[in-house]
Every structure is written in structure tokens, then in C-alpha cells.
CSV table of C-alpha atoms in Angstrom, one decimal:
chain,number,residue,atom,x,y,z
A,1,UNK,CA,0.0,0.0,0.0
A,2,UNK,CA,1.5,3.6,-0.7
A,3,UNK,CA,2.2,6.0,1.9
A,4,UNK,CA,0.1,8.5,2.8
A,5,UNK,CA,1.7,11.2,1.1
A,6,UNK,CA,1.9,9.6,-2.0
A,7,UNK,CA,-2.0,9.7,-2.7
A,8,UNK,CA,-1.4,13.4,-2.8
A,9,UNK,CA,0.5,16.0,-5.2
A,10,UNK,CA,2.5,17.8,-3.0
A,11,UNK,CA,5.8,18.3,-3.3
A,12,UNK,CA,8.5,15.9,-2.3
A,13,UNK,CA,10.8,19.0,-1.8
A,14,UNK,CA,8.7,20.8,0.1
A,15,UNK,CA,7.8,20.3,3.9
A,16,UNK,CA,4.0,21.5,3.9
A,17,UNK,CA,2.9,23.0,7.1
A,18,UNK,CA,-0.5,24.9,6.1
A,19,UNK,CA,-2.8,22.6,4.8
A,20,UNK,CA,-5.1,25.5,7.0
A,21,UNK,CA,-4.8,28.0,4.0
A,22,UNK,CA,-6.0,25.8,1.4
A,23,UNK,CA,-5.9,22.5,2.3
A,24,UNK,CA,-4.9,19.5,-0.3
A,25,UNK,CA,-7.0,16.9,-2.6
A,26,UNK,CA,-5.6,13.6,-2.2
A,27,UNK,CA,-5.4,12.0,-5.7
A,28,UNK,CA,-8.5,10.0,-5.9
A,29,UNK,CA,-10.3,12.6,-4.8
A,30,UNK,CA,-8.7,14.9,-7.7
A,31,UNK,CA,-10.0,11.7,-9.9
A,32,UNK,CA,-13.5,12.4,-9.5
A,33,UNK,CA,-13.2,16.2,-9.9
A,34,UNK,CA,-12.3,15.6,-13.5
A,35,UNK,CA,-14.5,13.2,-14.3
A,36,UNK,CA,-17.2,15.5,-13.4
A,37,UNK,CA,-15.9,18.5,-15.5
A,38,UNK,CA,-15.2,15.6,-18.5
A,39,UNK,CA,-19.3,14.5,-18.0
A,40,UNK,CA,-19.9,18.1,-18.4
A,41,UNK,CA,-18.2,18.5,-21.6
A,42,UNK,CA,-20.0,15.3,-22.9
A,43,UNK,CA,-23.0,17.1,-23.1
A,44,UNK,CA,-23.3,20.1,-21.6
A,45,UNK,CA,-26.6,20.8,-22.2
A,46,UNK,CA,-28.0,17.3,-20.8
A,47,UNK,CA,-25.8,17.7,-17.6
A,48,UNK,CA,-27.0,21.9,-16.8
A,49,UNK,CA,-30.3,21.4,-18.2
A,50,UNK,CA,-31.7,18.3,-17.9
A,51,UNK,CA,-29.2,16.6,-14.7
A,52,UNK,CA,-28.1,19.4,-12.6
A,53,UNK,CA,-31.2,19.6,-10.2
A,54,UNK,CA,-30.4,16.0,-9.2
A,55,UNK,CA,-27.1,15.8,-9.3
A,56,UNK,CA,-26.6,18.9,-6.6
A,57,UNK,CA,-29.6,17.5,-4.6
A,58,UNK,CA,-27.5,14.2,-4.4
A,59,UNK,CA,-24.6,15.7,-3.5
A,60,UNK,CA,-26.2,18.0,-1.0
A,61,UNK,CA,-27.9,15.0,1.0
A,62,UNK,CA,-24.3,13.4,1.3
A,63,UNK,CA,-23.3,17.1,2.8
A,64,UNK,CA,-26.3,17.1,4.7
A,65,UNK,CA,-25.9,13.6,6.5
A,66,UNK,CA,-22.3,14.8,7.3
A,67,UNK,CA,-23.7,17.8,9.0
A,68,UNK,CA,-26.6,16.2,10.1
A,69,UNK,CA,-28.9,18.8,8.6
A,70,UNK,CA,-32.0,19.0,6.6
A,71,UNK,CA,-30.8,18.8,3.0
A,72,UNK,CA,-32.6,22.3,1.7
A,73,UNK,CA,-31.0,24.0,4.9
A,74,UNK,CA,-27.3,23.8,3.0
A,75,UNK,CA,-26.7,25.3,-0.3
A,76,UNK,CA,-22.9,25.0,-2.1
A,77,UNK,CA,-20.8,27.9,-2.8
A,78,UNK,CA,-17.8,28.6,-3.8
A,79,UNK,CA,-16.1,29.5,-0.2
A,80,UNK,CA,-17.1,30.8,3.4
A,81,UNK,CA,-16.4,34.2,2.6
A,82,UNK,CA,-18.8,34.1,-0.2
A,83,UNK,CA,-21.2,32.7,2.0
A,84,UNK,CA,-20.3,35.3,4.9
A,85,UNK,CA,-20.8,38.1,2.4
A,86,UNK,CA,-24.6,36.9,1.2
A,87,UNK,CA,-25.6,36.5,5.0
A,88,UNK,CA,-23.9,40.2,6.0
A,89,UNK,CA,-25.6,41.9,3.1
A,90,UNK,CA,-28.9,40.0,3.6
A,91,UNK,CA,-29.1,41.1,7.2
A,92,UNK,CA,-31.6,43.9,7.9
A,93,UNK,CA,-29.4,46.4,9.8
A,94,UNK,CA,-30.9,49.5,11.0
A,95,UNK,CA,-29.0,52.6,11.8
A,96,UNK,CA,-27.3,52.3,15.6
A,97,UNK,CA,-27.6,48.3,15.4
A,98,UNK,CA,-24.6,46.4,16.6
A,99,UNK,CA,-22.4,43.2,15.1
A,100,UNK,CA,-20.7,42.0,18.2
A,101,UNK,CA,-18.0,39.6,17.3
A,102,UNK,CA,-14.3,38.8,18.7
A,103,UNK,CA,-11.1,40.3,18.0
A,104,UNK,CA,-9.7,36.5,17.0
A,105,UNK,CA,-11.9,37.1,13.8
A,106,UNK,CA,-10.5,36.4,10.3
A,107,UNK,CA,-9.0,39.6,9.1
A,108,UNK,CA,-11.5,39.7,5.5
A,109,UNK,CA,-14.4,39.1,7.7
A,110,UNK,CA,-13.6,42.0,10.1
A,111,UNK,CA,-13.2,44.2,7.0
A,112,UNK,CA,-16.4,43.0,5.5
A,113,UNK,CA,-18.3,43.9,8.4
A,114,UNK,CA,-16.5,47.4,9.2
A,115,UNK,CA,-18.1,48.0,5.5
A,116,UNK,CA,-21.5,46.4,5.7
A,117,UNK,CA,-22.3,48.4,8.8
A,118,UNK,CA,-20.7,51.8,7.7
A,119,UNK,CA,-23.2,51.3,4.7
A,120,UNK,CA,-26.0,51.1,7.2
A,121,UNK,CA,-25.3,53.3,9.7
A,122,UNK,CA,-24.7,49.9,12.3
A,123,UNK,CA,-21.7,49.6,14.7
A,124,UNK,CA,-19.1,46.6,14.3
A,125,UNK,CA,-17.7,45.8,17.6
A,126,UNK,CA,-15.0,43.3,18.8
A,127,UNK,CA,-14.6,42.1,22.4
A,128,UNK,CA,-11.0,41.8,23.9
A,129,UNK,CA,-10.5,37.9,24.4
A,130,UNK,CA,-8.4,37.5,27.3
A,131,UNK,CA,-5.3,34.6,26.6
A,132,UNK,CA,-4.9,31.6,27.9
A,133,UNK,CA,-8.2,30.7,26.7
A,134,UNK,CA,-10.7,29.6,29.0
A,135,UNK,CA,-14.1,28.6,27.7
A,136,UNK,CA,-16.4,30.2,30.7
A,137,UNK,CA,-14.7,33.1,31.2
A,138,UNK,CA,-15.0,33.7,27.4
A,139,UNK,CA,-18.6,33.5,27.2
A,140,UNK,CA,-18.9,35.6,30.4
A,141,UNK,CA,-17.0,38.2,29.0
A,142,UNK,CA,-18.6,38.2,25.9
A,143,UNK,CA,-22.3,38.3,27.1
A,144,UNK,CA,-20.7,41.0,29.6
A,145,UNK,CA,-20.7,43.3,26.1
A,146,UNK,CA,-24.0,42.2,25.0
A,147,UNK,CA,-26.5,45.4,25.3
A,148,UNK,CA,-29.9,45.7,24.2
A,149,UNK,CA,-28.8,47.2,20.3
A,150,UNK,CA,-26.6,43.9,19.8
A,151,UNK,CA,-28.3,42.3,16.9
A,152,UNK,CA,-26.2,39.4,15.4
A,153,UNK,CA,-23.2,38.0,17.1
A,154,UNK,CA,-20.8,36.9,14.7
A,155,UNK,CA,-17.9,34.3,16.1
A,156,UNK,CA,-15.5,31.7,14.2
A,157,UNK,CA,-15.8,28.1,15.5
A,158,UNK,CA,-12.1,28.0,14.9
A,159,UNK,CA,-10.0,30.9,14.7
A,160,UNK,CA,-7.5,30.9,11.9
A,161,UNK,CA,-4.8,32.9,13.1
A,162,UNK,CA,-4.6,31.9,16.7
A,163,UNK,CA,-6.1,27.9,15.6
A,164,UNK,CA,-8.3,28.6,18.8
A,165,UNK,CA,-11.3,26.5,19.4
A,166,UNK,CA,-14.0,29.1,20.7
A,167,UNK,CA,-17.1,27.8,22.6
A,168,UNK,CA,-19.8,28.3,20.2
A,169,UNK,CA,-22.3,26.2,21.0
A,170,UNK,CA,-22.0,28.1,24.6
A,171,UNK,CA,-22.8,31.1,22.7
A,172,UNK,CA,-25.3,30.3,20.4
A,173,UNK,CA,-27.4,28.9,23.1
A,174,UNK,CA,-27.5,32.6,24.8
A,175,UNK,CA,-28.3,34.7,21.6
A,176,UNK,CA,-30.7,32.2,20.8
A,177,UNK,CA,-32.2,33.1,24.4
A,178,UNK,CA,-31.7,36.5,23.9
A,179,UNK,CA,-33.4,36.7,20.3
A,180,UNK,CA,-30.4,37.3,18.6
A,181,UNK,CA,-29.0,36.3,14.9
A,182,UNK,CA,-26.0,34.1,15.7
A,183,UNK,CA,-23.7,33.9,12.5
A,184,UNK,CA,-21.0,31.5,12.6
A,185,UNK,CA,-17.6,31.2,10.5
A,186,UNK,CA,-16.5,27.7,10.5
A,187,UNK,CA,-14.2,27.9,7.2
A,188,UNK,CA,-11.7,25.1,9.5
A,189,UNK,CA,-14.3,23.1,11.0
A,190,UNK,CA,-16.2,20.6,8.1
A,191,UNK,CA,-13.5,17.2,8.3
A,192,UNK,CA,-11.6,18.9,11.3
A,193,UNK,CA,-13.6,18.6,14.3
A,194,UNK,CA,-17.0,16.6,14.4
A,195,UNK,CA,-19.8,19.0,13.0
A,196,UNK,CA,-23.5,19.1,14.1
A,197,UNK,CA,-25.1,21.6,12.6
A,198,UNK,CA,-28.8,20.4,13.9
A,199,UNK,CA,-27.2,20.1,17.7
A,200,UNK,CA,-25.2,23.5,17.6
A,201,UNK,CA,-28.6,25.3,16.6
A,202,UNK,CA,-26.9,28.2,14.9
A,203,UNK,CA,-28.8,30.7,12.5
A,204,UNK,CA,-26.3,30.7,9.8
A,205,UNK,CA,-23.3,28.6,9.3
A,206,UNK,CA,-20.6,28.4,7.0
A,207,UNK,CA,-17.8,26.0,6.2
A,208,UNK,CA,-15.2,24.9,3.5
A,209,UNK,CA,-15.1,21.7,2.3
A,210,UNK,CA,-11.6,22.1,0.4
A,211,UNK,CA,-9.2,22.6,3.8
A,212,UNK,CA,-10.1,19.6,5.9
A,213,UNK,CA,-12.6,17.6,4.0
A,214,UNK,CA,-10.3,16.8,1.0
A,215,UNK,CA,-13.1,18.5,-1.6
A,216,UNK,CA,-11.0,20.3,-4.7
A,217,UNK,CA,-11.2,24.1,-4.6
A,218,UNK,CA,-14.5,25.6,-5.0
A,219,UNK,CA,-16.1,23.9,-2.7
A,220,UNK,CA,-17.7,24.9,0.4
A,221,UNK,CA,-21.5,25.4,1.7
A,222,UNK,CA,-24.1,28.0,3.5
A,223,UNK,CA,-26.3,26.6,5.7
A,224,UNK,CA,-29.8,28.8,7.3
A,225,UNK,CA,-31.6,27.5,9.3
A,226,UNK,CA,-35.3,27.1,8.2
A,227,UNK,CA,-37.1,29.8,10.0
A,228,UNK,CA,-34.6,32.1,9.3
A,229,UNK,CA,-34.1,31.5,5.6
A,230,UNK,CA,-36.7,34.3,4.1
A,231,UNK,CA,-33.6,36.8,5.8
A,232,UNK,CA,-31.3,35.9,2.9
A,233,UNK,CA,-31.4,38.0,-0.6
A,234,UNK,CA,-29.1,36.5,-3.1
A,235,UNK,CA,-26.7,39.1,-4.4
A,236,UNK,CA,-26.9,37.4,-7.9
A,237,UNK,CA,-30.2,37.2,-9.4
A,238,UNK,CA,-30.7,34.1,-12.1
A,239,UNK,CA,-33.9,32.4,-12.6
A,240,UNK,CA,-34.2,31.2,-9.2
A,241,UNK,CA,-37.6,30.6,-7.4
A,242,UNK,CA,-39.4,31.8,-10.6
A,243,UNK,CA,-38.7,28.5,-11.8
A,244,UNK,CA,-39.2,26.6,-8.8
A,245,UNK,CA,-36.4,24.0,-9.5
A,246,UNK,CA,-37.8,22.6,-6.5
A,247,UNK,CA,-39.5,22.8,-3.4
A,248,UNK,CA,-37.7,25.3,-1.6
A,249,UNK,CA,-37.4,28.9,-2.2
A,250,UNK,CA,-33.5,28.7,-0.5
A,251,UNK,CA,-32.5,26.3,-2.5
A,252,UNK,CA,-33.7,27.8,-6.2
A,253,UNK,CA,-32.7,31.5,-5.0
A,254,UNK,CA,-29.1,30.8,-4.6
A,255,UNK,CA,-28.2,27.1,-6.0
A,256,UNK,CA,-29.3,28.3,-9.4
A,257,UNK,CA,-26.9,31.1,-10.8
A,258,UNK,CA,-26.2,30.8,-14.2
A,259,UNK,CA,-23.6,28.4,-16.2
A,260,UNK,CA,-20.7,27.5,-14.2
A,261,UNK,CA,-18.6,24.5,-13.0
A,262,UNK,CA,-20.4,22.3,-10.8
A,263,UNK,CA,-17.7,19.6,-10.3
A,264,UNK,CA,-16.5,21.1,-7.0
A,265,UNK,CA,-19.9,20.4,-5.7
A,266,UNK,CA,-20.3,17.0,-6.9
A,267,UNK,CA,-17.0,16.1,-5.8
A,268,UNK,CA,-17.7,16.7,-2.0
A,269,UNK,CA,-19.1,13.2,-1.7
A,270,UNK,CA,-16.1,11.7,-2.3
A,271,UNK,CA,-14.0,13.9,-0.3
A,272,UNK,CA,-16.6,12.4,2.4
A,273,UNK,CA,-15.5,9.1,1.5
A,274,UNK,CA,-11.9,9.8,1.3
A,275,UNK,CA,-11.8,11.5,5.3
A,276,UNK,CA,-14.0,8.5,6.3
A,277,UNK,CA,-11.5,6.2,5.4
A,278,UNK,CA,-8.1,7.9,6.1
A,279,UNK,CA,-9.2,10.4,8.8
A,280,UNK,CA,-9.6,8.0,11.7
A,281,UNK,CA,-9.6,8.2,15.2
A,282,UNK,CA,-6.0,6.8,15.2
A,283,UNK,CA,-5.1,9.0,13.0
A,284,UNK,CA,-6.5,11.8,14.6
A,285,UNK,CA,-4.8,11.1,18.0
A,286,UNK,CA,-1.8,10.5,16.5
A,287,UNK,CA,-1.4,14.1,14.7
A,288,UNK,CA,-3.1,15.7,18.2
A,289,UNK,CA,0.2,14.1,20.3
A,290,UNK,CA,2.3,15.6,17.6
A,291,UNK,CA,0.5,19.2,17.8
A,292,UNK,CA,1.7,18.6,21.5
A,293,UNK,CA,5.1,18.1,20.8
A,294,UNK,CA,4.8,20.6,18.8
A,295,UNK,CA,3.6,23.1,21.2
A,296,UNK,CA,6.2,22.2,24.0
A,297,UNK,CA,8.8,22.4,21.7
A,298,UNK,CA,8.1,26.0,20.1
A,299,UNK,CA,7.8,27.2,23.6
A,300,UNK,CA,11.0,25.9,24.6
A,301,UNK,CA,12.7,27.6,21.0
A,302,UNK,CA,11.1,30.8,21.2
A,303,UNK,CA,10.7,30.8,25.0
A,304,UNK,CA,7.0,32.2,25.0
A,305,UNK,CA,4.1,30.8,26.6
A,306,UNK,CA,1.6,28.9,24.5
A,307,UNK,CA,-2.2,30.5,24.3
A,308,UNK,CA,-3.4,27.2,25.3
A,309,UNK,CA,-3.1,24.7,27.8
A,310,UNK,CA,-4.0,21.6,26.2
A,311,UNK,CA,-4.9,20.7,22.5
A,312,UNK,CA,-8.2,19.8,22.1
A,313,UNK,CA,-9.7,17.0,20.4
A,314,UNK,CA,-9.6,16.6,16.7
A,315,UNK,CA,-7.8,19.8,16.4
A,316,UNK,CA,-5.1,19.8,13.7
A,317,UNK,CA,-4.1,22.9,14.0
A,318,UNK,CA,-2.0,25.3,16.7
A,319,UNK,CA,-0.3,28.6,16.7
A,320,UNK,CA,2.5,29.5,18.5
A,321,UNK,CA,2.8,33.5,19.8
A,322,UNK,CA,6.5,34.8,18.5
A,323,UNK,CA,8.3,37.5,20.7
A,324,UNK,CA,8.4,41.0,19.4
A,325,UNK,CA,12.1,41.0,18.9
A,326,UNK,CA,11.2,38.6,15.6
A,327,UNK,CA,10.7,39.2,12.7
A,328,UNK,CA,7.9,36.8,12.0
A,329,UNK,CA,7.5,37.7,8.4
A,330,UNK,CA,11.6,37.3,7.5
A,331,UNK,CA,11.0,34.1,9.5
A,332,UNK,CA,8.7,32.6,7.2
A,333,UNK,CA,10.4,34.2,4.1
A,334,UNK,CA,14.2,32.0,5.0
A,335,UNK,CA,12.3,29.2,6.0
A,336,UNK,CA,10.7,28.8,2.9
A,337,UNK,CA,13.5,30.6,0.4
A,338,UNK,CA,16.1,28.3,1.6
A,339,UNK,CA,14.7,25.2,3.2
A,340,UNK,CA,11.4,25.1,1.4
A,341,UNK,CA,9.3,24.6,4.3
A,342,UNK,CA,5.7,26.0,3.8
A,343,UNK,CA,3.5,27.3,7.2
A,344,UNK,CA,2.2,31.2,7.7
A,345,UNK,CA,2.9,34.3,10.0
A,346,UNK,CA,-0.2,35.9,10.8
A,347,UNK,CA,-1.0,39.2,13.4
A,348,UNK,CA,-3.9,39.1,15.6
A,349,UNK,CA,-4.0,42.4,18.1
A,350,UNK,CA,-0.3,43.3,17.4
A,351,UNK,CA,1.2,39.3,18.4
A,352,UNK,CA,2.8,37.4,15.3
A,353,UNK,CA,1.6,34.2,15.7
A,354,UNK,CA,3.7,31.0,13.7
A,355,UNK,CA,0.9,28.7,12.4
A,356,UNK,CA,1.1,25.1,12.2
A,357,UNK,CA,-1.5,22.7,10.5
A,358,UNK,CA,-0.5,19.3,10.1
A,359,UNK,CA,-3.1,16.5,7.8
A,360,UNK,CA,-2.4,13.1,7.6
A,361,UNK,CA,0.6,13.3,5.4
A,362,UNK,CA,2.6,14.8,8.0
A,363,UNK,CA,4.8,12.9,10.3
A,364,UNK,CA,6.7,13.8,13.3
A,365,UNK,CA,10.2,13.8,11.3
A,366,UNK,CA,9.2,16.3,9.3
A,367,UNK,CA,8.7,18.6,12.3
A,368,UNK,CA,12.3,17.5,14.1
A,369,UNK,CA,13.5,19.2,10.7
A,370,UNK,CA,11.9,22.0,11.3
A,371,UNK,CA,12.9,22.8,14.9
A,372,UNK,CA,16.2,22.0,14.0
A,373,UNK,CA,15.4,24.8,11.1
A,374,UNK,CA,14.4,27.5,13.1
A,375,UNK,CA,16.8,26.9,16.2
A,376,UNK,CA,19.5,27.6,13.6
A,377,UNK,CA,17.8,30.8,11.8
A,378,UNK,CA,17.3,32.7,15.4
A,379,UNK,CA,20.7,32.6,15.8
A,380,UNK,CA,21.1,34.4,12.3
A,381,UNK,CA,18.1,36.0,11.9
């Protein structure tokens, strides 16, 4: 049987760090993609006119049972932040409203919101997270900020600078209380943690399926739930409901938007398949003891405390805080210009924070060579 790595294209030269960013589609995966765009080209009008309803309503029940969700409360896009921007431009804001959120949020997301609200005459606010995280104090703190104009709370499930793990369900469960629209950005989450969409009992939703779920590019979904659905206005107008492709005026408002590639979509299935079979409990253990070693030994290199105590389960990701007298952004320039290994720098509130997301084709090796990597460049940095 091949290695792991071998059922994907990377590289052999270089050591790849940040399958966070875009993730990686493992070869039979990759295999499917193309037939789908190949059965387009058979005959295209036969697959978009006569197949596609079906088609995407099969692929969106295999979505669906993954998320455990009602089929026609998930529609497929093209990433979260397309998603993000149809649910922020949908949203009703009145003058003096507020969007309370974190300040761990993804840096596109913040700036979408600062010009949604702007636009509107609505306030976006962040609350100050206070690190080590601790998952009460979090949602203390951030109710603390709730006042009687906060009208969506917007939160990632997993933060992609800092790889935290933020207590959603915790929070949802309040705004839900409180009438409030809970939007959630879980671009990491789909094939990284276990994902229960019906059990989390979030308004909106959004996830990726090409960073942990091994779909190709292009691939990712929006999910509302049912009574709040009639909130969302599709920022591309096609033939939509006036057709009534089918039952649901959610699913032919924004599933139907002219000609373009559907492959991506159809191909989530099999990236299903592929995490089922390679993505196993063992497997996930095994990369979670690694992000351990991982985090004991960047603490011990850079001499800064982690922002966690503990790696959660299923996690595949951590970040690592850099003191200020680095450079993070030379740091990741040298390592990869001259040893080719790929992982990001990112700033969240003024801290440089060294990234680290390992899939199943890493291996704990691979990391010893990067220690030894970046003992040696901050002593020549």
C-alpha cells in the first residue's frame, strides 16, 4: 500500500505545514473532480439542463448527512467568505444596530463587516479575548458586552490565526435566548472537528469543504436554518424561485446562478468518503500528540508561553505566539526561500503568531526538521 503522502501531489521537496490555507486533494479525490468536468463537456446541455437539479440535490444529502442537517438548509458555494458576504448583506441592519463579534476574527471578515455596517449606519464591535483561553470566562465576558442594540453576534468556531477553538455552542445557546441572529464562520471546522449543525442550533453557518474535507477548490456550503431563511437575498439574481427547480425557495434562489462548474460540488461526496477512510480516530490522535510536541517544543525555541493549555480534540491545527524582537514575516520568508518549508505568519491584536497545521501526510520527522530549522535561523536572523 503507498504512503500516505503519495496519494497526494505535493511536493516531495517541500515540507508543507498549512494545509489550514487551502488544504490538499488527495489524488482520488482529484480523480473524481475531473470526471465531473469531463461528463460536463460530454454534453453540456443534458448535464446543466436536464441533470443538474439532481445531481446537486445528491450531493447536498451526502453534505447534509455529514452535518446532520435537513438537506434544503445547505446550499454549495464557492467558499465561506462568499457565504459570509450573502448572510452580511442579507441582514436587515438598521442605523445604531450592533455586530458583536471577537477580536480572533479572520482579518476579511472584520473588513467586510467594518463596511456592511458603515453602509448602514450599524456599529461593528469586537470584544477583547483574554489569553490563555478559558471557555467560561470567554462566554462571560462576551455576554458581559451584550447590550440591548446587539443584533447578530458573529464568532469563528475556529480561529485561523490563533487555531483557537471558541465555545460556540456556549454562545449560540445565549443569543438564541436573547433573540439574537447568531452567524458563525467555521471555514476550518467541516473534516476537522466533528460538525453538528442540527445540535449546535446556529442561524447561519458556514464551512469549507476544500481545507479539511479533502473536496477540490470551490467547494464549500451556506447553511440557514429554516425559519430564518426568508432573511437571505441572493446578491446574484438568475432564474431562481421563478422556476421553482424545487421545493424550496433557499434552494432555487441561490443554488441556481447561471452556467458555471459544478464539479466542485459534486465532488464533495467523495471527499466524504476519502476523510472516512483515512481520517480515523488513530489517525487523529496521532497528529493531536504531535501538535503537542509541537507546542512544548516552540515554547521551549522561542521561550513564550503557549495560548493554550491543552490541545483539544480533533484539532489539527496550533499557533504558537513569536516574541516581538522577531521578525515573523523574515522568519517565514528564509524558511521557505532556503529550506522550502511552507507554514504562515499571521498578526492578531499586534502578536505574530507562527501557524502550524498538520493532515495526515505529515509525520513527526518532518517537524524535528523543522525545529532543528528554526533553532538555527534565530541565531542568524
Amino acid at each position: 500500500m503507498n504512503k500516505i503522502s503519495d496519494l497526494f501531489y505535493l511536493r516531495k521537496d517541500i515540507l508543507f505545514f498549512n494545509n489550514g490555507s487551502f488544504g490538499a486533494c488527495p489524488k482520488p479525490v482529484m480523480d473524481v473532480y475531473r470526471n465531473w468536468q469531463i461528463e460536463l463537456e460530454k454534453q453540456p446541455v443534458e448535464f446543466l439542463g436536464r441533470r443538474r437539479e439532481t445531481l446537486l440535490k445528491e450531493a447536498r444529502e451526502a453534505l447534509a448527512v455529514f452535518l446532520n442537517c435537513i438537506s434544503d438548509e445547505i446550499v454549495y458555494v464557492s467558499n465561506a467568505t462568499t457565504a459570509l458576504n450573502i448572510i452580511a448583506h442579507s441582514i436587515d441592519l438598521q442605523a445604531g444596530d450592533e455586530v458583536l463579534a471577537t477580536d480572533l476574527e479572520y482579518g476579511a471578515m472584520d473588513r467586510m463587516w467594518e463596511i456592511v455596517c458603515e453602509r448602514k449606519g450599524a456599529v461593528y464591535r469586537r470584544v477583547k479575548t483574554k489569553l490563555p483561553l478559558n471557555d467560561d470566562e470567554f462566554v462571560d465576558n462576551f455576554f458581559a458586552n451584550v447590550h440591548p442594540d446587539t443584533k447578530v453576534i458573529f464568532l469563528s468556531h475556529i480561529s485561523s490565526s490563533t487555531a483557537l477553538l471558541l465555545p460556540v455552542k456556549q454562545i449560540i445557546e445565549r443569543a438564541n435566548q436573547k433573540g439574537i441572529l447568531s452567524i458563525i464562520d467555521g471555514a476550518h471546522v467541516p473534516g476537522q472537528i466533528p460538525l453538528d449543525l442540527t445540535e449546535l442550533g446556529a442561524d447561519f453557518y458556514t464551512g469549507n469543504c476544500y481545507k479539511w474535507l479533502f473536496a477540490p477548490k470551490g467547494a464549500a456550503f451556506l447553511y440557514a436554518r429554516k425559519s430564518k431563511q426568508d432573511l437571505l437575498k441572493p446578491f446574484l439574481i438568475s432564474w431562481g424561485r421563478k422556476e421553482f427547480f424545487s421545493n424550496s425557495p433557499f434552494i432555487d434562489e441561490f443554488e441556481y446562478q447561471g452556467t458555471r462548474d459544478l464539479a466542485p460540488f459534486l465532488t464533495v461526496p467523495a471527499g466524504i468518503e476519502f476523510h472516512k477512510e483515512y481520517s480515523t480516530y488513530p489517525v487523529k490522535q496521532n497528529i493531536r500528540k504531535m501538535l503537542e510536541y509541537t507546542k512544548n517544543e516552540l515554547s521551549k525555541i522561542f521561550n513564550t508561553k503557549a495560548i493554550i493549555e491543552e490541545i483539544p480534540e480533533n484539532i489539527q491545527m496550533y499557533a504558537h505566539p513569536l516574541p516581538q524582537k522577531i521578525n515573523g514575516k523574515l522568519l517565514k520568508t528564509k524558511l521557505y526561500d532556503e529550506y522550502k518549508i511552507e507554514l504562515p505568519v499571521s498578526t492578531q491584536n499586534n502578536v505574530e503568531y507562527l501557524r502550524i497545521s498538520l493532515q495526515i501526510f505529515n509525520n513527526k520527522s518532518e517537524l524535528d526538521i523543522l525545529f532543528a530549522r528554526l533553532k538555527y535561523l534565530l541565531t542568524h536572523l
